[in-house]
Amino acid sequence: MDLLSILPKLAPAVGDREAIADAMYRCLWGFNTADAALEEVKAQCFDPISKMDTTQFLTNVHVNYVERKPKAVRTRWGLTQHYAPGQGFRMVPSRSLWEACTGVSLSKITPMTVED
């Protein structure tokens, strides 16, 4: 495991509100560094995007969350540049530039316990 893969795992534990934004940042960290760790994210997002060179930026992240409630809403603005494979660092690359404001409803998943 290289240093870029381990850095996000070394962060101290965060509260629920921060964890919502943190999950989004970790996902984009994986895209930008080609770190294919989580299988679900890998299959649905990383596999198609990783074939391109990408640069992704987030700003104006807002998390609407009430402590001890199972649901939250997260919004953010993003700017994404997708380049053809191997073309991201060329002086005059051919790219696709996307800007978006997205909102996502989230539900907290708690571990199940088995009683005897």
Coordinates of N, CA and C in Angstrom, one line a residue:
M1 N 0.9 -1.2 0.0 CA 0.0 0.0 0.0 C 0.9 1.2 0.0
D2 N 0.7 2.1 -1.0 CA 1.5 3.3 -1.0 C 0.9 4.4 -0.1
L3 N 1.7 5.5 0.1 CA 1.3 6.6 1.0 C 0.0 7.2 0.5
L4 N -0.2 7.4 -0.8 CA -1.5 8.1 -1.2 C -2.7 7.2 -0.8
S5 N -2.6 5.9 -0.8 CA -3.7 5.0 -0.4 C -4.0 5.1 1.0
I6 N -3.0 5.2 1.9 CA -3.1 5.1 3.3 C -3.5 6.5 3.9
L7 N -3.2 7.6 3.3 CA -3.5 8.9 4.0 C -4.9 9.1 4.4
P8 N -5.9 8.8 3.6 CA -7.3 9.0 4.1 C -7.7 8.1 5.3
K9 N -7.0 6.9 5.4 CA -7.3 6.0 6.5 C -6.7 6.5 7.8
L10 N -5.8 7.4 7.8 CA -5.1 7.8 9.0 C -5.8 9.0 9.7
A11 N -6.9 9.5 9.0 CA -7.6 10.6 9.6 C -8.3 10.2 10.9
P12 N -8.3 11.1 11.9 CA -9.0 10.7 13.1 C -10.5 10.5 12.9
A13 N -11.2 9.8 13.8 CA -12.6 9.6 13.7 C -13.3 11.0 13.7
V14 N -14.4 11.0 12.9 CA -15.2 12.3 12.8 C -16.6 12.0 13.2
G15 N -17.4 13.1 13.5 CA -18.8 12.9 13.9 C -19.6 12.6 12.7
D16 N -20.9 12.3 12.9 CA -21.8 12.0 11.8 C -21.8 13.0 10.7
R17 N -22.0 14.3 11.0 CA -22.1 15.4 10.0 C -20.8 15.4 9.2
E18 N -19.6 15.4 9.8 CA -18.4 15.4 9.1 C -18.2 14.1 8.3
A19 N -18.7 13.0 8.8 CA -18.5 11.7 8.1 C -19.2 11.7 6.7
I20 N -20.3 12.5 6.6 CA -21.1 12.6 5.4 C -20.2 13.2 4.3
A21 N -19.7 14.4 4.6 CA -18.8 15.1 3.7 C -17.5 14.3 3.4
D22 N -17.0 13.6 4.5 CA -15.7 12.9 4.4 C -15.9 11.7 3.4
A23 N -17.0 11.1 3.4 CA -17.2 9.9 2.5 C -17.1 10.4 1.0
M24 N -17.7 11.6 0.8 CA -17.6 12.2 -0.6 C -16.2 12.5 -1.0
Y25 N -15.5 13.1 -0.1 CA -14.1 13.5 -0.3 C -13.2 12.2 -0.6
R26 N -13.4 11.2 0.2 CA -12.7 10.0 0.1 C -12.9 9.3 -1.3
C27 N -14.2 9.4 -1.7 CA -14.5 8.8 -3.0 C -13.8 9.5 -4.1
L28 N -13.8 10.9 -4.1 CA -13.1 11.6 -5.1 C -11.6 11.5 -5.0
W29 N -11.1 11.3 -3.8 CA -9.6 11.0 -3.6 C -9.3 9.8 -4.4
G30 N -10.1 8.8 -4.3 CA -9.9 7.5 -5.0 C -9.9 7.7 -6.5
F31 N -10.9 8.5 -7.0 CA -10.9 8.8 -8.5 C -9.6 9.5 -8.9
N32 N -9.2 10.5 -8.2 CA -8.1 11.4 -8.6 C -6.8 10.7 -8.4
T33 N -6.7 9.7 -7.5 CA -5.4 9.0 -7.4 C -5.4 7.6 -7.9
A34 N -6.5 7.2 -8.6 CA -6.7 5.8 -9.1 C -6.5 4.7 -8.1
D35 N -7.1 5.0 -6.9 CA -7.1 4.0 -5.8 C -8.5 3.3 -5.8
A36 N -8.5 2.0 -6.1 CA -9.7 1.3 -6.3 C -10.1 0.4 -5.1
A37 N -10.2 1.0 -3.9 CA -10.3 0.2 -2.7 C -11.7 -0.3 -2.5
L38 N -12.8 0.4 -2.4 CA -14.1 0.0 -2.0 C -14.8 -0.7 -3.2
E39 N -15.2 -1.9 -3.1 CA -15.8 -2.7 -4.2 C -17.0 -2.1 -4.8
E40 N -18.0 -1.7 -4.0 CA -19.2 -1.1 -4.5 C -19.0 0.2 -5.3
V41 N -18.2 1.1 -4.7 CA -17.8 2.3 -5.4 C -17.0 2.0 -6.7
K42 N -16.1 1.0 -6.5 CA -15.3 0.6 -7.7 C -16.2 0.1 -8.8
A43 N -17.1 -0.8 -8.6 CA -17.9 -1.3 -9.6 C -18.8 -0.3 -10.3
Q44 N -19.4 0.6 -9.6 CA -20.4 1.5 -10.1 C -19.8 2.8 -10.6
C45 N -18.7 3.3 -10.0 CA -18.2 4.6 -10.3 C -16.8 4.5 -10.9
F46 N -15.9 3.9 -10.1 CA -14.5 3.9 -10.4 C -14.2 3.2 -11.7
D47 N -14.7 2.0 -12.0 CA -14.4 1.3 -13.2 C -14.6 2.1 -14.5
P48 N -15.8 2.7 -14.6 CA -16.0 3.5 -15.9 C -15.1 4.8 -15.9
I49 N -15.0 5.5 -14.8 CA -14.2 6.7 -14.7 C -12.7 6.5 -14.8
S50 N -12.2 5.4 -14.2 CA -10.8 5.2 -14.1 C -10.1 5.0 -15.4
K51 N -10.9 4.7 -16.5 CA -10.3 4.6 -17.8 C -9.8 5.9 -18.4
M52 N -10.3 7.0 -17.8 CA -9.9 8.3 -18.2 C -8.9 9.0 -17.2
D53 N -8.2 10.0 -17.6 CA -7.5 10.8 -16.6 C -8.5 11.8 -16.1
T54 N -8.7 12.0 -14.8 CA -9.7 12.9 -14.2 C -9.1 13.8 -13.2
T55 N -9.7 15.0 -13.1 CA -9.4 15.9 -12.0 C -10.8 16.4 -11.5
Q56 N -11.0 16.3 -10.2 CA -12.3 16.7 -9.7 C -12.1 17.6 -8.5
F57 N -12.9 18.7 -8.5 CA -12.9 19.6 -7.4 C -14.3 19.8 -6.8
L58 N -14.4 20.0 -5.5 CA -15.6 20.2 -4.8 C -15.6 21.5 -4.1
T59 N -16.7 22.2 -4.0 CA -16.8 23.4 -3.2 C -18.2 23.6 -2.7
N60 N -18.4 24.5 -1.8 CA -19.7 24.8 -1.2 C -20.5 23.5 -0.8
V61 N -19.8 22.7 0.0 CA -20.4 21.5 0.5 C -21.3 21.9 1.7
H62 N -22.5 21.4 1.7 CA -23.5 21.7 2.8 C -24.1 20.4 3.2
V63 N -24.1 20.2 4.5 CA -24.7 19.0 5.0 C -25.9 19.4 6.0
N64 N -27.1 19.0 5.6 CA -28.2 19.3 6.5 C -28.5 18.0 7.3
Y65 N -28.1 18.0 8.6 CA -28.2 16.8 9.4 C -28.5 17.2 10.8
V66 N -29.4 16.5 11.4 CA -29.8 16.7 12.8 C -29.3 15.5 13.6
E67 N -28.5 15.8 14.7 CA -27.9 14.7 15.5 C -29.0 13.7 15.9
R68 N -28.5 12.4 15.9 CA -29.3 11.3 16.3 C -30.5 11.0 15.3
K69 N -30.6 11.6 14.2 CA -31.6 11.3 13.2 C -30.9 10.4 12.1
P70 N -31.7 9.5 11.5 CA -31.1 8.5 10.6 C -30.9 9.1 9.1
K71 N -31.4 10.3 8.9 CA -31.3 10.8 7.5 C -30.7 12.2 7.4
A72 N -30.1 12.5 6.3 CA -29.4 13.7 6.0 C -29.5 14.1 4.6
V73 N -29.3 15.3 4.2 CA -29.2 15.8 2.8 C -27.9 16.5 2.6
R74 N -27.2 16.1 1.6 CA -25.9 16.7 1.3 C -26.0 17.4 -0.1
T75 N -25.5 18.7 -0.2 CA -25.4 19.3 -1.5 C -24.0 19.8 -1.7
R76 N -23.6 20.0 -3.0 CA -22.3 20.5 -3.3 C -22.2 20.9 -4.7
W77 N -21.3 21.8 -5.0 CA -20.9 22.2 -6.4 C -19.7 21.4 -6.7
G78 N -19.6 21.0 -7.9 CA -18.4 20.3 -8.4 C -18.0 20.7 -9.8
L79 N -16.7 20.6 -10.0 CA -16.1 20.8 -11.3 C -15.3 19.6 -11.7
T80 N -15.6 18.9 -12.8 CA -14.9 17.7 -13.1 C -14.3 17.8 -14.5
Q81 N -13.1 17.4 -14.7 CA -12.4 17.4 -16.0 C -12.1 15.9 -16.4
H82 N -12.6 15.4 -17.5 CA -12.3 14.1 -17.9 C -11.5 14.2 -19.2
Y83 N -10.3 13.5 -19.2 CA -9.4 13.5 -20.3 C -9.3 12.1 -20.9
A84 N -9.0 12.0 -22.1 CA -8.8 10.7 -22.7 C -7.6 10.0 -22.0
P85 N -7.6 8.7 -21.9 CA -6.5 8.0 -21.2 C -5.1 8.5 -21.7
G86 N -4.3 8.9 -20.7 CA -2.9 9.3 -21.0 C -2.8 10.7 -21.5
Q87 N -3.9 11.5 -21.6 CA -3.9 12.8 -22.2 C -4.0 13.9 -21.1
G88 N -4.2 13.6 -19.9 CA -4.4 14.6 -18.8 C -3.3 15.6 -18.6
F89 N -2.1 15.2 -18.9 CA -1.0 16.2 -18.6 C -0.4 16.8 -19.9
R90 N -1.1 16.6 -21.0 CA -0.6 17.2 -22.3 C -0.9 18.7 -22.2
M91 N -0.1 19.5 -22.9 CA -0.2 21.0 -22.9 C -1.6 21.4 -23.5
V92 N -2.0 20.7 -24.5 CA -3.3 21.1 -25.1 C -4.2 19.8 -25.1
P93 N -4.7 19.4 -24.0 CA -5.5 18.2 -24.0 C -6.9 18.3 -24.5
S94 N -7.4 17.2 -25.0 CA -8.8 17.2 -25.4 C -9.6 16.7 -24.2
R95 N -10.5 17.5 -23.7 CA -11.1 17.2 -22.4 C -12.6 17.4 -22.5
S96 N -13.3 16.9 -21.5 CA -14.7 17.1 -21.3 C -14.8 17.8 -19.9
L97 N -15.4 19.0 -19.8 CA -15.5 19.8 -18.6 C -16.9 19.8 -18.1
W98 N -17.1 19.4 -16.9 CA -18.5 19.3 -16.3 C -18.6 20.2 -15.1
E99 N -19.7 20.9 -14.9 CA -20.0 21.6 -13.7 C -21.4 21.1 -13.3
A100 N -21.5 20.9 -12.0 CA -22.8 20.5 -11.5 C -23.1 20.8 -10.0
C101 N -24.3 21.0 -9.7 CA -24.7 21.1 -8.3 C -25.6 19.9 -8.1
T102 N -25.2 19.1 -7.1 CA -25.9 17.8 -6.8 C -26.4 17.8 -5.4
G103 N -27.5 17.2 -5.2 CA -28.0 16.9 -3.9 C -28.2 15.4 -3.7
V104 N -27.9 14.9 -2.5 CA -28.1 13.5 -2.3 C -28.8 13.3 -0.9
S105 N -29.8 12.5 -0.8 CA -30.4 12.1 0.4 C -29.7 10.9 0.9
L106 N -29.3 10.9 2.2 CA -28.5 9.8 2.8 C -29.2 9.2 4.0
S107 N -29.0 7.9 4.2 CA -29.6 7.3 5.4 C -28.4 6.6 6.1
K108 N -28.4 6.7 7.4 CA -27.3 6.1 8.2 C -27.6 4.6 8.3
I109 N -26.6 3.8 8.1 CA -26.7 2.3 8.2 C -26.0 1.9 9.5
T110 N -26.7 1.3 10.4 CA -26.1 0.9 11.7 C -25.9 -0.6 11.6
P111 N -24.8 -1.1 12.3 CA -24.5 -2.5 12.3 C -25.7 -3.3 13.0
M112 N -26.0 -4.5 12.5 CA -27.0 -5.3 13.1 C -26.3 -6.2 14.2
T113 N -27.0 -6.5 15.2 CA -26.5 -7.4 16.2 C -27.4 -8.6 16.3
V114 N -26.8 -9.7 16.6 CA -27.5 -11.0 16.6 C -27.5 -11.4 18.1
E115 N -28.8 -11.7 18.5 CA -28.9 -12.1 19.9 C -29.2 -13.6 20.0
D116 N -28.7 -14.2 21.0 CA -28.9 -15.7 21.2 C -30.2 -16.0 21.7

